[in-house]
PDB file of C-alpha atoms in Angstrom:
ATOM      1  CA  MET A   1      39.070  -2.125  -3.903  1.00 59.00           C
ATOM      2  CA  ASP A   2      35.320  -2.773  -3.633  1.00 77.00           C
ATOM      3  CA  ASP A   3      33.605   0.290  -5.100  1.00 81.00           C
ATOM      4  CA  GLY A   4      30.164  -1.307  -5.325  1.00 87.00           C
ATOM      5  CA  SER A   5      29.999  -1.106  -9.111  1.00 91.00           C
ATOM      6  CA  ASP A   6      28.722  -4.694  -9.284  1.00 94.00           C
ATOM      7  CA  LEU A   7      26.116  -4.117  -6.549  1.00 95.00           C
ATOM      8  CA  ALA A   8      22.373  -3.646  -7.062  1.00 94.00           C
ATOM      9  CA  ILE A   9      20.295  -2.139  -4.261  1.00 94.00           C
ATOM     10  CA  ILE A  10      16.698  -3.343  -4.440  1.00 91.00           C
ATOM     11  CA  SER A  11      15.382  -0.214  -2.782  1.00 89.00           C
ATOM     12  CA  GLY A  12      12.226   0.157  -0.753  1.00 85.00           C
ATOM     13  CA  SER A  13      11.077   2.942   1.523  1.00 84.00           C
ATOM     14  CA  GLY A  14      12.997   4.370   4.456  1.00 86.00           C
ATOM     15  CA  LYS A  15      16.549   5.554   4.985  1.00 91.00           C
ATOM     16  CA  LEU A  16      18.408   2.234   4.726  1.00 92.00           C
ATOM     17  CA  PRO A  17      18.725   2.190   0.893  1.00 91.00           C
ATOM     18  CA  PHE A  18      20.318   5.653   0.977  1.00 91.00           C
ATOM     19  CA  LEU A  19      22.768   4.677   3.715  1.00 93.00           C
ATOM     20  CA  ILE A  20      23.896   1.766   1.540  1.00 93.00           C
ATOM     21  CA  LYS A  21      24.099   4.083  -1.476  1.00 92.00           C
ATOM     22  CA  ASN A  22      26.294   6.483   0.510  1.00 91.00           C
ATOM     23  CA  ARG A  23      28.586   3.580   1.333  1.00 92.00           C
ATOM     24  CA  TYR A  24      28.768   2.392  -2.287  1.00 92.00           C
ATOM     25  CA  LYS A  25      28.186   5.381  -4.551  1.00 90.00           C
ATOM     26  CA  ASN A  26      28.762   3.288  -7.701  1.00 92.00           C
ATOM     27  CA  ALA A  27      25.998   0.851  -6.784  1.00 93.00           C
ATOM     28  CA  ILE A  28      22.794   1.013  -8.830  1.00 92.00           C
ATOM     29  CA  SER A  29      19.394   1.375  -7.174  1.00 92.00           C
ATOM     30  CA  PHE A  30      16.509  -0.650  -8.575  1.00 91.00           C
ATOM     31  CA  SER A  31      13.127   0.325  -7.212  1.00 89.00           C
ATOM     32  CA  PHE A  32       9.496  -0.680  -7.677  1.00 83.00           C
ATOM     33  CA  THR A  33       8.340   2.495  -5.926  1.00 74.00           C
ATOM     34  CA  LYS A  34       9.173   6.172  -6.315  1.00 62.00           C
ATOM     35  CA  LEU A  35      12.125   6.957  -4.089  1.00 54.00           C
ATOM     36  CA  GLU A  36      12.418  10.184  -2.115  1.00 52.00           C
ATOM     37  CA  LYS A  37      15.760  10.840  -3.808  1.00 54.00           C
ATOM     38  CA  GLU A  38      16.331   9.288  -7.197  1.00 51.00           C
ATOM     39  CA  THR A  39      20.065   9.261  -7.774  1.00 49.00           C
ATOM     40  CA  GLU A  40      21.120  10.625 -11.163  1.00 51.00           C
ATOM     41  CA  ASN A  41      21.827   7.849 -13.679  1.00 56.00           C
ATOM     42  CA  LYS A  42      22.360   5.191 -10.990  1.00 80.00           C
ATOM     43  CA  PHE A  43      18.647   4.489 -10.673  1.00 84.00           C
ATOM     44  CA  VAL A  44      16.440   2.025 -12.534  1.00 87.00           C
ATOM     45  CA  LYS A  45      12.648   2.133 -12.179  1.00 88.00           C
ATOM     46  CA  CYS A  46      11.082  -1.321 -12.285  1.00 87.00           C
ATOM     47  CA  GLU A  47       7.601  -2.802 -12.440  1.00 87.00           C
ATOM     48  CA  PHE A  48       6.463  -5.938 -10.647  1.00 88.00           C
ATOM     49  CA  GLU A  49       4.861  -7.183 -13.866  1.00 89.00           C
ATOM     50  CA  LYS A  50       8.164  -6.954 -15.739  1.00 91.00           C
ATOM     51  CA  LEU A  51      10.680  -8.961 -13.746  1.00 91.00           C
ATOM     52  CA  GLY A  52      12.318  -9.972 -16.996  1.00 92.00           C
ATOM     53  CA  PHE A  53      13.269  -6.328 -17.494  1.00 94.00           C
ATOM     54  CA  LEU A  54      14.771  -6.307 -13.993  1.00 93.00           C
ATOM     55  CA  PHE A  55      17.015  -9.292 -14.676  1.00 94.00           C
ATOM     56  CA  ASP A  56      17.942  -7.963 -18.133  1.00 93.00           C
ATOM     57  CA  SER A  57      18.949  -4.654 -16.501  1.00 94.00           C
ATOM     58  CA  LEU A  58      21.027  -6.416 -13.864  1.00 94.00           C
ATOM     59  CA  LYS A  59      22.876  -8.295 -16.594  1.00 94.00           C
ATOM     60  CA  LYS A  60      23.321  -5.167 -18.724  1.00 93.00           C
ATOM     61  CA  ASN A  61      24.865  -3.331 -15.768  1.00 93.00           C
ATOM     62  CA  ARG A  62      27.173  -6.265 -14.941  1.00 94.00           C
ATOM     63  CA  ILE A  63      25.675  -6.766 -11.512  1.00 95.00           C
ATOM     64  CA  ARG A  64      26.905  -9.720  -9.468  1.00 96.00           C
ATOM     65  CA  ARG A  65      25.609  -8.897  -5.977  1.00 96.00           C
ATOM     66  CA  VAL A  66      22.181  -7.842  -4.753  1.00 94.00           C
ATOM     67  CA  VAL A  67      21.123  -6.302  -1.447  1.00 94.00           C
ATOM     68  CA  MET A  68      17.501  -5.779  -0.436  1.00 91.00           C
ATOM     69  CA  ALA A  69      16.904  -2.688   1.670  1.00 89.00           C
ATOM     70  CA  GLY A  70      13.785  -0.901   2.839  1.00 84.00           C
ATOM     71  CA  ALA A  71      10.132  -1.856   2.960  1.00 80.00           C
ATOM     72  CA  ILE A  72       8.366  -2.794  -0.281  1.00 79.00           C
ATOM     73  CA  ASN A  73       4.596  -3.050  -0.371  1.00 77.00           C
ATOM     74  CA  ARG A  74       3.101  -6.322  -1.527  1.00 79.00           C
ATOM     75  CA  PRO A  75       2.469  -6.011  -5.252  1.00 79.00           C
ATOM     76  CA  LYS A  76      -0.839  -6.035  -7.061  1.00 82.00           C
ATOM     77  CA  PHE A  77      -0.260  -7.419 -10.534  1.00 84.00           C
ATOM     78  CA  ASP A  78      -1.879  -6.132 -13.700  1.00 86.00           C
ATOM     79  CA  LYS A  79      -2.036  -9.411 -15.615  1.00 86.00           C
ATOM     80  CA  SER A  80      -2.280  -7.601 -18.937  1.00 88.00           C
ATOM     81  CA  LYS A  81       1.235  -6.210 -18.410  1.00 90.00           C
ATOM     82  CA  LEU A  82       3.087  -9.411 -17.451  1.00 91.00           C
ATOM     83  CA  ASP A  83       6.256 -10.084 -19.411  1.00 90.00           C
ATOM     84  CA  ASP A  84       7.329 -13.626 -20.292  1.00 93.00           C
ATOM     85  CA  TYR A  85       9.567 -14.077 -17.251  1.00 92.00           C
ATOM     86  CA  THR A  86       6.954 -12.921 -14.749  1.00 91.00           C
ATOM     87  CA  LEU A  87       4.307 -15.000 -16.477  1.00 92.00           C
ATOM     88  CA  SER A  88       6.526 -18.082 -16.178  1.00 92.00           C
ATOM     89  CA  ILE A  89       6.731 -17.802 -12.371  1.00 90.00           C
ATOM     90  CA  MET A  90       3.290 -16.296 -11.733  1.00 90.00           C
ATOM     91  CA  SER A  91       1.693 -19.545 -10.610  1.00 89.00           C
ATOM     92  CA  LYS A  92       4.279 -20.123  -7.877  1.00 90.00           C
ATOM     93  CA  LEU A  93       4.467 -16.425  -7.018  1.00 87.00           C
ATOM     94  CA  SER A  94       0.705 -16.231  -6.549  1.00 87.00           C
ATOM     95  CA  THR A  95       0.835 -18.942  -3.886  1.00 88.00           C
ATOM     96  CA  LYS A  96       3.558 -17.011  -2.024  1.00 84.00           C
ATOM     97  CA  LEU A  97       1.616 -13.744  -2.082  1.00 81.00           C
ATOM     98  CA  VAL A  98      -0.924 -15.187   0.326  1.00 77.00           C
ATOM     99  CA  LYS A  99       1.814 -16.409   2.672  1.00 77.00           C
ATOM    100  CA  GLY A 100       3.857 -14.453   5.219  1.00 72.00           C
ATOM    101  CA  ASP A 101       6.704 -12.082   4.392  1.00 75.00           C
ATOM    102  CA  ASN A 102       9.436 -14.622   5.091  1.00 75.00           C
ATOM    103  CA  GLU A 103       8.088 -17.146   2.595  1.00 79.00           C
ATOM    104  CA  LEU A 104       7.472 -14.488  -0.066  1.00 82.00           C
ATOM    105  CA  LEU A 105      10.912 -12.925   0.317  1.00 82.00           C
ATOM    106  CA  SER A 106      12.592 -16.322   0.318  1.00 86.00           C
ATOM    107  CA  PHE A 107      10.947 -17.097  -3.029  1.00 88.00           C
ATOM    108  CA  ILE A 108      12.105 -13.763  -4.483  1.00 88.00           C
ATOM    109  CA  ALA A 109      15.641 -14.294  -3.189  1.00 89.00           C
ATOM    110  CA  ASP A 110      15.680 -17.748  -4.776  1.00 91.00           C
ATOM    111  CA  GLU A 111      14.858 -16.172  -8.142  1.00 91.00           C
ATOM    112  CA  PHE A 112      17.874 -13.896  -7.862  1.00 93.00           C
ATOM    113  CA  GLU A 113      20.122 -16.797  -6.939  1.00 93.00           C
ATOM    114  CA  LYS A 114      18.768 -18.969  -9.757  1.00 93.00           C
ATOM    115  CA  ASN A 115      19.821 -16.194 -12.115  1.00 93.00           C
ATOM    116  CA  GLY A 116      23.349 -16.201 -10.718  1.00 94.00           C
ATOM    117  CA  TYR A 117      23.242 -13.272  -8.296  1.00 94.00           C
ATOM    118  CA  GLN A 118      24.673 -13.318  -4.797  1.00 94.00           C
ATOM    119  CA  ILE A 119      22.334 -12.024  -2.083  1.00 93.00           C
ATOM    120  CA  ILE A 120      24.174 -10.063   0.605  1.00 93.00           C
ATOM    121  CA  GLY A 121      22.688  -8.607   3.762  1.00 92.00           C
ATOM    122  CA  ALA A 122      22.491  -4.925   4.595  1.00 93.00           C
ATOM    123  CA  ALA A 123      24.294  -5.760   7.837  1.00 93.00           C
ATOM    124  CA  GLU A 124      27.318  -6.977   5.858  1.00 93.00           C
ATOM    125  CA  ILE A 125      27.568  -3.572   4.211  1.00 94.00           C
ATOM    126  CA  LEU A 126      26.748  -1.477   7.299  1.00 94.00           C
ATOM    127  CA  PRO A 127      27.860  -3.571  10.302  1.00 94.00           C
ATOM    128  CA  ASN A 128      27.914  -0.465  12.507  1.00 93.00           C
ATOM    129  CA  LEU A 129      24.094  -0.461  12.424  1.00 94.00           C
ATOM    130  CA  ILE A 130      23.842  -3.802  14.213  1.00 92.00           C
ATOM    131  CA  LEU A 131      22.820  -3.614  17.863  1.00 90.00           C
ATOM    132  CA  LYS A 132      25.197  -5.456  20.157  1.00 90.00           C
ATOM    133  CA  PRO A 133      24.100  -7.157  23.400  1.00 94.00           C
ATOM    134  CA  GLY A 134      23.356  -4.940  26.364  1.00 95.00           C
ATOM    135  CA  LEU A 135      21.495  -1.861  27.476  1.00 96.00           C
ATOM    136  CA  LEU A 136      21.860   0.940  24.945  1.00 95.00           C
ATOM    137  CA  CYS A 137      20.162   3.521  27.170  1.00 95.00           C
ATOM    138  CA  GLY A 138      17.649   3.964  29.972  1.00 95.00           C
ATOM    139  CA  THR A 139      16.682   1.789  32.946  1.00 94.00           C
ATOM    140  CA  PRO A 140      14.372  -1.245  32.677  1.00 93.00           C
ATOM    141  CA  TYR A 141      11.533  -1.638  35.169  1.00 90.00           C
ATOM    142  CA  GLU A 142      11.254  -4.247  37.912  1.00 87.00           C
ATOM    143  CA  PHE A 143       9.220  -6.908  36.099  1.00 89.00           C
ATOM    144  CA  ILE A 144      10.843  -6.699  32.689  1.00 92.00           C
ATOM    145  CA  THR A 145      12.080 -10.317  32.741  1.00 93.00           C
ATOM    146  CA  ARG A 146       8.521 -11.554  33.240  1.00 94.00           C
ATOM    147  CA  ASP A 147       7.249  -9.465  30.336  1.00 94.00           C
ATOM    148  CA  ILE A 148      10.083 -10.431  27.999  1.00 95.00           C
ATOM    149  CA  LYS A 149       9.404 -14.119  28.678  1.00 95.00           C
ATOM    150  CA  LYS A 150       5.717 -13.595  27.894  1.00 95.00           C
ATOM    151  CA  ALA A 151       6.555 -11.770  24.664  1.00 95.00           C
ATOM    152  CA  ASP A 152       9.059 -14.411  23.565  1.00 94.00           C
ATOM    153  CA  LYS A 153       6.579 -17.203  24.226  1.00 94.00           C
ATOM    154  CA  ILE A 154       4.018 -15.487  21.995  1.00 94.00           C
ATOM    155  CA  LEU A 155       6.526 -14.738  19.238  1.00 93.00           C
ATOM    156  CA  ASN A 156       7.657 -18.376  19.226  1.00 91.00           C
ATOM    157  CA  LEU A 157       4.044 -19.500  18.846  1.00 91.00           C
ATOM    158  CA  LEU A 158       3.428 -17.048  15.990  1.00 89.00           C
ATOM    159  CA  SER A 159       6.704 -17.613  14.169  1.00 85.00           C
ATOM    160  CA  PRO A 160       5.747 -20.856  12.354  1.00 83.00           C
ATOM    161  CA  GLU A 161       2.759 -19.007  10.870  1.00 83.00           C
ATOM    162  CA  ASP A 162       5.054 -16.227   9.535  1.00 78.00           C
ATOM    163  CA  ILE A 163       2.835 -13.529  11.077  1.00 83.00           C
ATOM    164  CA  GLY A 164       4.988 -10.789  12.575  1.00 79.00           C
ATOM    165  CA  GLN A 165       8.156  -9.807  14.394  1.00 88.00           C
ATOM    166  CA  GLY A 166       6.833  -7.880  17.361  1.00 93.00           C
ATOM    167  CA  VAL A 167       4.532  -7.999  20.376  1.00 97.00           C
ATOM    168  CA  ILE A 168       3.684  -5.463  23.080  1.00 97.00           C
ATOM    169  CA  ILE A 169       3.326  -6.558  26.701  1.00 96.00           C
ATOM    170  CA  GLU A 170       2.239  -4.402  29.633  1.00 93.00           C
ATOM    171  CA  ASN A 171       2.130  -5.794  33.173  1.00 90.00           C
ATOM    172  CA  GLY A 172       2.048  -9.332  31.825  1.00 91.00           C
ATOM    173  CA  LEU A 173      -0.826  -8.656  29.425  1.00 93.00           C
ATOM    174  CA  VAL A 174      -0.747  -8.563  25.628  1.00 94.00           C
ATOM    175  CA  LEU A 175      -1.633  -5.146  24.186  1.00 95.00           C
ATOM    176  CA  GLY A 176      -0.886  -5.878  20.549  1.00 96.00           C
ATOM    177  CA  ILE A 177       0.756  -8.175  18.016  1.00 95.00           C
ATOM    178  CA  GLU A 178       2.497  -7.037  14.838  1.00 93.00           C
ATOM    179  CA  THR A 179       0.753  -8.270  11.708  1.00 89.00           C
ATOM    180  CA  LEU A 180       0.839  -7.360   8.021  1.00 82.00           C
ATOM    181  CA  GLN A 181       0.286  -3.663   8.774  1.00 87.00           C
ATOM    182  CA  GLY A 182       3.737  -3.420  10.372  1.00 88.00           C
ATOM    183  CA  THR A 183       5.437  -1.918  13.408  1.00 92.00           C
ATOM    184  CA  ASN A 184       4.233   1.659  13.165  1.00 93.00           C
ATOM    185  CA  GLU A 185       0.584   0.682  12.856  1.00 94.00           C
ATOM    186  CA  LEU A 186       0.918  -1.675  15.815  1.00 95.00           C
ATOM    187  CA  LEU A 187       2.294   1.131  17.990  1.00 96.00           C
ATOM    188  CA  LYS A 188      -0.426   3.536  16.850  1.00 96.00           C
ATOM    189  CA  PHE A 189      -3.036   0.889  17.650  1.00 95.00           C
ATOM    190  CA  VAL A 190      -1.695   0.473  21.188  1.00 94.00           C
ATOM    191  CA  ALA A 191      -1.676   4.259  21.648  1.00 93.00           C
ATOM    192  CA  ARG A 192      -5.435   4.231  20.989  1.00 94.00           C
ATOM    193  CA  THR A 193      -6.139   1.538  23.579  1.00 91.00           C
ATOM    194  CA  ALA A 194      -8.802   2.596  26.084  1.00 88.00           C
ATOM    195  CA  SER A 195      -7.315   3.884  29.342  1.00 86.00           C
ATOM    196  CA  HIS A 196      -9.269   1.439  31.517  1.00 86.00           C
ATOM    197  CA  LEU A 197      -7.372  -1.404  29.816  1.00 85.00           C
ATOM    198  CA  ARG A 198      -3.984   0.137  30.589  1.00 84.00           C
ATOM    199  CA  GLN A 199      -1.841   0.601  33.658  1.00 77.00           C
ATOM    200  CA  ASP A 200      -0.644   4.112  34.436  1.00 70.00           C
ATOM    201  CA  ASP A 201       2.856   3.192  35.612  1.00 67.00           C
ATOM    202  CA  LYS A 202       4.558   3.120  32.186  1.00 73.00           C
ATOM    203  CA  SER A 203       5.714  -0.479  32.431  1.00 82.00           C
ATOM    204  CA  GLY A 204       5.034  -1.780  28.953  1.00 92.00           C
ATOM    205  CA  ILE A 205       7.564  -3.035  26.415  1.00 96.00           C
ATOM    206  CA  PHE A 206       7.731  -3.589  22.696  1.00 97.00           C
ATOM    207  CA  VAL A 207       9.689  -6.755  21.886  1.00 97.00           C
ATOM    208  CA  LYS A 208      10.849  -7.049  18.270  1.00 95.00           C
ATOM    209  CA  ARG A 209      12.767 -10.076  17.048  1.00 93.00           C
ATOM    210  CA  PRO A 210      13.344 -11.988  13.824  1.00 89.00           C
ATOM    211  CA  LYS A 211      11.088 -14.978  13.277  1.00 84.00           C
ATOM    212  CA  VAL A 212      12.521 -18.458  13.734  1.00 81.00           C
ATOM    213  CA  ASN A 213      14.515 -19.365  10.590  1.00 77.00           C
ATOM    214  CA  GLN A 214      14.084 -15.850   9.178  1.00 80.00           C
ATOM    215  CA  ASN A 215      16.790 -15.186   6.595  1.00 81.00           C
ATOM    216  CA  LEU A 216      18.506 -12.025   7.791  1.00 83.00           C
ATOM    217  CA  ARG A 217      20.332 -11.538   4.502  1.00 83.00           C
ATOM    218  CA  PHE A 218      17.222 -10.067   2.940  1.00 79.00           C
ATOM    219  CA  ASP A 219      14.864  -9.461   5.844  1.00 80.00           C
ATOM    220  CA  MET A 220      16.541  -8.076   8.949  1.00 87.00           C
ATOM    221  CA  PRO A 221      14.281  -6.093  11.301  1.00 88.00           C
ATOM    222  CA  VAL A 222      14.973  -2.352  11.397  1.00 91.00           C
ATOM    223  CA  ILE A 223      14.239   0.228  14.070  1.00 93.00           C
ATOM    224  CA  GLY A 224      14.797   3.968  14.006  1.00 95.00           C
ATOM    225  CA  PRO A 225      13.758   7.275  15.583  1.00 96.00           C
ATOM    226  CA  GLU A 226      10.161   6.872  14.430  1.00 96.00           C
ATOM    227  CA  THR A 227       9.978   3.507  16.214  1.00 95.00           C
ATOM    228  CA  ILE A 228      11.168   5.042  19.477  1.00 97.00           C
ATOM    229  CA  LYS A 229       8.882   8.071  19.145  1.00 97.00           C
ATOM    230  CA  LEU A 230       5.780   5.979  18.468  1.00 97.00           C
ATOM    231  CA  ALA A 231       6.654   3.549  21.261  1.00 96.00           C
ATOM    232  CA  PHE A 232       6.822   6.165  24.003  1.00 94.00           C
ATOM    233  CA  GLU A 233       3.779   7.947  22.560  1.00 95.00           C
ATOM    234  CA  ALA A 234       2.000   4.608  22.976  1.00 95.00           C
ATOM    235  CA  GLY A 235       2.796   4.796  26.690  1.00 93.00           C
ATOM    236  CA  LEU A 236       5.525   2.167  26.665  1.00 95.00           C
ATOM    237  CA  ARG A 237       8.612   2.143  28.826  1.00 95.00           C
ATOM    238  CA  GLY A 238      11.063   0.392  26.548  1.00 96.00           C
ATOM    239  CA  LEU A 239      12.084  -1.571  23.473  1.00 97.00           C
ATOM    240  CA  VAL A 240      13.695  -5.029  23.525  1.00 97.00           C
ATOM    241  CA  VAL A 241      15.366  -6.493  20.436  1.00 96.00           C
ATOM    242  CA  SER A 242      17.625  -9.414  19.578  1.00 94.00           C
ATOM    243  CA  PRO A 243      21.337  -8.511  19.450  1.00 94.00           C
ATOM    244  CA  HIS A 244      23.132  -8.961  16.131  1.00 92.00           C
ATOM    245  CA  SER A 245      19.740  -9.453  14.449  1.00 91.00           C
ATOM    246  CA  VAL A 246      18.279  -5.936  14.279  1.00 91.00           C
ATOM    247  CA  LEU A 247      19.526  -2.816  12.499  1.00 93.00           C
ATOM    248  CA  ILE A 248      19.190   0.563  14.198  1.00 95.00           C
ATOM    249  CA  ILE A 249      19.004   3.649  11.983  1.00 95.00           C
ATOM    250  CA  ASP A 250      20.232   6.993  13.399  1.00 95.00           C
ATOM    251  CA  LYS A 251      21.349   5.450  16.676  1.00 95.00           C
ATOM    252  CA  GLU A 252      22.312   8.768  18.277  1.00 95.00           C
ATOM    253  CA  THR A 253      18.898  10.266  17.529  1.00 97.00           C
ATOM    254  CA  CYS A 254      17.189   7.143  18.875  1.00 97.00           C
ATOM    255  CA  VAL A 255      19.134   7.456  22.124  1.00 97.00           C
ATOM    256  CA  GLU A 256      18.381  11.186  22.408  1.00 97.00           C
ATOM    257  CA  ILE A 257      14.646  10.592  21.985  1.00 97.00           C
ATOM    258  CA  ALA A 258      14.702   7.661  24.427  1.00 97.00           C
ATOM    259  CA  GLU A 259      16.660   9.466  27.138  1.00 97.00           C
ATOM    260  CA  ALA A 260      14.427  12.533  26.872  1.00 97.00           C
ATOM    261  CA  ASN A 261      11.394  10.338  27.556  1.00 95.00           C
ATOM    262  CA  ASN A 262      12.704   7.944  30.229  1.00 95.00           C
ATOM    263  CA  PHE A 263      12.625   5.132  27.665  1.00 96.00           C
ATOM    264  CA  PHE A 264      15.086   2.253  27.540  1.00 97.00           C
ATOM    265  CA  ILE A 265      16.503   0.276  24.602  1.00 97.00           C
ATOM    266  CA  LEU A 266      17.776  -3.212  25.399  1.00 97.00           C
ATOM    267  CA  ALA A 267      19.402  -5.809  23.126  1.00 95.00           C
ATOM    268  CA  GLU A 268      18.923  -9.210  24.747  1.00 94.00           C
ATOM    269  CA  GLU A 269      18.684 -12.751  23.423  1.00 92.00           C
ATOM    270  CA  THR A 270      15.349 -14.530  23.420  1.00 87.00           C
ATOM    271  CA  THR A 271      14.420 -16.213  26.690  1.00 79.00           C
ATOM    272  CA  ASN A 272      12.851 -19.335  25.137  1.00 70.00           C
TER     273      ASN A 272
END
């Protein structure tokens, strides 16, 4: 029986690391940030400057599998604290830090695999969080196909530059593009858009999809109640995501918030 005793959770912010921990209580959490709930003796605090300590700890705890879960801020390195391992990869790592998330995370995942660890996706552990094709709730507006096509065209153009996973379209016009600041900041930005630039018929959508060639094992987009709340507060009518490629946290709560605000959630493949 798989009790998760050989599993390390590289834990960032948000609820996902704790959902995985609830599934595998014998798994060990490794975190570079202070978690909201540090779990007894199954928690190891790490530093970006001491990656050698991380790999030594994985070996000491007989870890074989690694799952990355939750958002982790881009590190700022104190060069005076670098251990030998981190120093040995610092040149390559520095070039990745000025690239997009996909390239940076791919480099980090490669380091785990070079050291003999298997990377598994959060979706493999919690398949019930994956959104399947179709309308989860609500009713799309008349011109949604037009707006989805516009969003997908933009995301396909941005994807090679590893910029972001989301774009907001309203009545065929672009209101915002997700960048390094992330989903929540994008939605807050759109909420502050001057009224004379907006339509008043609530016909905007937020389209969130993985980038082309994005490795979903360690970087699968996640939505949750906060996403839905910020989206309708930004005056949008709905959310469109790629099926089988996005995790939804607290699905029932998401649906409750959406239905209470005449907001739809649709899982549909890209149009381009």
